[in-house]
Steps between C-alpha positions, in 0.01 A plus 500: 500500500818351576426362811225301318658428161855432553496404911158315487370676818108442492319862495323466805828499662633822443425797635558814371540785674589931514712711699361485841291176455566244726397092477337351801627126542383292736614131617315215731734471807371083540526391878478219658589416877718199594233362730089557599515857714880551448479889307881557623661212246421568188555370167532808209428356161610670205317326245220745462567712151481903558170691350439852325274633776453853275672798406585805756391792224722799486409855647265289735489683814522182669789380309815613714320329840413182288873437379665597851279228708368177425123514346242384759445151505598435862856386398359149431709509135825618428454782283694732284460846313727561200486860371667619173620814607688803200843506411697713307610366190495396079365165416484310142548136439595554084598824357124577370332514877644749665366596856123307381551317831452578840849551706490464869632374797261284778405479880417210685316488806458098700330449775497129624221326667460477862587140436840527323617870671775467817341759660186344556607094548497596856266781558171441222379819589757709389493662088719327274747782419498595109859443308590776198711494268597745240663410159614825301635319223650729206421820598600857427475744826302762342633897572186683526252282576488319865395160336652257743358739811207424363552124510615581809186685640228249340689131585801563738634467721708181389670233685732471252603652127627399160688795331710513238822690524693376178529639123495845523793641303479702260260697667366692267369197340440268781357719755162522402462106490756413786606638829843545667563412830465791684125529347454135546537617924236837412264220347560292838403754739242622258284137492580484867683168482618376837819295337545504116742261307678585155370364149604597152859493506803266459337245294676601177642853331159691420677867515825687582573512815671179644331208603647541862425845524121524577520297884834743608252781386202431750737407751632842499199632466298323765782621761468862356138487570526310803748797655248724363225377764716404761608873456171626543365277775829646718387877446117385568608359819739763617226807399258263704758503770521867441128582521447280846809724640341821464147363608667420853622807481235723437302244763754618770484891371126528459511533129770726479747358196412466173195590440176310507443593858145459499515117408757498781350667719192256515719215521756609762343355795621145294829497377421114441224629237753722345724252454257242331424723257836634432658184451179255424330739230794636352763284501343148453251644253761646297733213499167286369483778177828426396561246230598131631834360404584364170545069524632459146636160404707382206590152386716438155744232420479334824565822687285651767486915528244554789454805650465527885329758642626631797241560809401812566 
C-alpha cells in the first residue's frame, strides 16, 4: 500500500514475493553491427527497458539450478534472477506493526548476453559466465539453526558478499537482530562467499561498542581463522607426506610395516601406483575438504581494512 499510495508506483509494477521466491528479469541486449557482415563491431544499446519474465516459486525442485545459471534462452538477453532469501531479524515501521512484514536479505544471480559478456566477444561459442551476488543486509546469525548454510546450499556459492558486522553491543539485546564480527566471518564461510565486504557499521552510533571497533574486530578475526586453515592444510600435507613414506616402504618390504599389507601387497610391483594414491587421494582430496580462506574487506571513513589471504 505504500508503494502505491504514498510513492505512486503503478501495481503492475511490483512484485511481491516470500522467502525463497525469486523474480525472473529479463532485458533486450539491442545489436547492431557497424557495417553489412561485420558481427565483430558492435554497437550495444541500452535503451531497451528490463521485463518481469515470472517468478522462480520457492521449494521448486528446480529452483536452486534456475538461480545459479542463466534461464535458457540461448543468452540472446541479458538476464537476471533476484531471490529474497531469510534473515534473522524484528521488523515494524510504527510501534503498532511489529514483525507483520517479511525480513530478509537477497541473492542476485546476472548472466549477460553473448553479446555484451567478455568472455564470449571473441569466442561466441563459449557460455556467458553467471555473476552472484549476495546482500545479507541486517541480519542476526542464528545459534541453532544453520540458516545462512542453507542460503548457502540452495544459491551459493557467491562471487562476492554483503555482511554486516556493526551494532552488536549489548549483546544480550542486539544479538538476536545483529551479528558481531567474528559471526559476520561464520556467516561468510557459511553462504560460501568467495570475497565479502562490510555493511552496517560506522555510519552513526546505533549501539555500545565504538564506532571504530567493529573493522579491528574482523581483522583479527579473519587472521585467526585464516591461521586456523593454514594450520590445518600444513598437518594435511605432512600426514599425506607421511602416508606416501610408509607406502614406499612397505612397497620395498613386501607389505611388512604398518599394516594393510594386503592392499600393499597387490600394489608393490608399482611403487608409482602407491604413490598416486598416497599423495593424489589423500592429500589433494583432503586439502579440497578444508574450508577456503576468509577475503574479508572493510571500508569506513575513507579507510580500507582488507584482508589478504595468504596462499596455501
Amino acid at each position: 500500500d505504500w508503494l502505491m499510495n504514498q510513492a505512486g508506483v503503478c501495481p503492475e509494477k511490483i512484485v511481491e514475493l516470500e522467502w525463497w521466491e525469486g523474480v525472473h528479469i529479463s532485458k533486450d541486449a539491442q545489436t547492431q553491427p557497424t557495417s553489412a557482415g561485420d558481427e565483430d563491431n558492435t554497437i550495444f544499446s541500452t535503451s531497451a527497458l528490463p521485463e518481469v519474465v515470472g517468478l522462480v516459486r520457492k521449494f521448486d525442485i528446480t529452483n536452486q539450478r534456475n538461480a545459479k545459471k542463466s534461464p535458457p534462452s540461448n543468452y540472446e538477453k541479458n538476464e537476471m534472477i533476484i531471490t529474497c532469501a531469510p534473515s534473522q531479524h524484528w521488523c515494524s515501521r510504527t510501534p503498532f506493526d511489529r514483525n507483520k512484514r517479511l525480513w530478509c536479505s537477497w541473492a542476485v544471480h546476472a548472466t549477460p548476453s553473448k553479446y555484451q559478456s567478455p568472455t564470449t566477444a571473441t569466442t561466441p561459442t563459449t557460455t556467458p559466465q553467471t555473476h552472484s551476488f549476495y546482500f545479507a543486509g541486517d541480519t542476526g546469525l542464528p545459534s541453532e539453526f544453520p540458516l545462512h548454510r542453507q542460503i548457502g546450499d540452495r544459491l551459493g556459492p557467491f562471487d562476492l558478499a554483503a555482511i554486516p558486522i556493526g551494532a552488536y553491543e549489548p549483546r544480550w539485546f542486539m544479538r538476536e537482530a545483529h551479528c558481531n564480527p567474528a559471526e559476520a566471518v561464520k556467516i561468510h564461510q557459511a553462504v560460501r562467499a568467495r570475497q565479502s565486504v562490510a555493511i552496517h557499521y560506522d555510519t552513526f552510533d546505533l549501539a555500545d561498542e565504538p564506532r571504530e571497533e567493529p573493522p579491528h574486530l574482523l581483522l583479527k578475526e579473519v587472521g585467526r581463522v585464516n591461521e586456523g586453515i593454514l594450520r590445518m592444510a600444513a598437518e594435511v600435507v605432512a600426514a599425506a607426506e607421511e602416508v606416501k613414506m610408509v607406502a614406499e616402504l612397505e612397497a620395498v618390504s613386501g607389505g611388512s610395516v604398518g599394516g594393510g599389507g594386503e592392499i600393499v601387497d597387490a600394489l608393490s610391483a608399482s611403487p608409482s601406483v602407491l604413490e598416486e594414491v598416497a599423495v593424489a587421494e589423500v592429500g589433494e582430496n583432503l586439502v579440497e575438504m578444508l574450508p577456503s580462506l576468509v577475503d574479508f574487506a572493510a571500508i569506513g571513513q575513507g579507510q580500507r581494512f582488507q584482508s589478504m589471504p595468504k596462499a596455501v
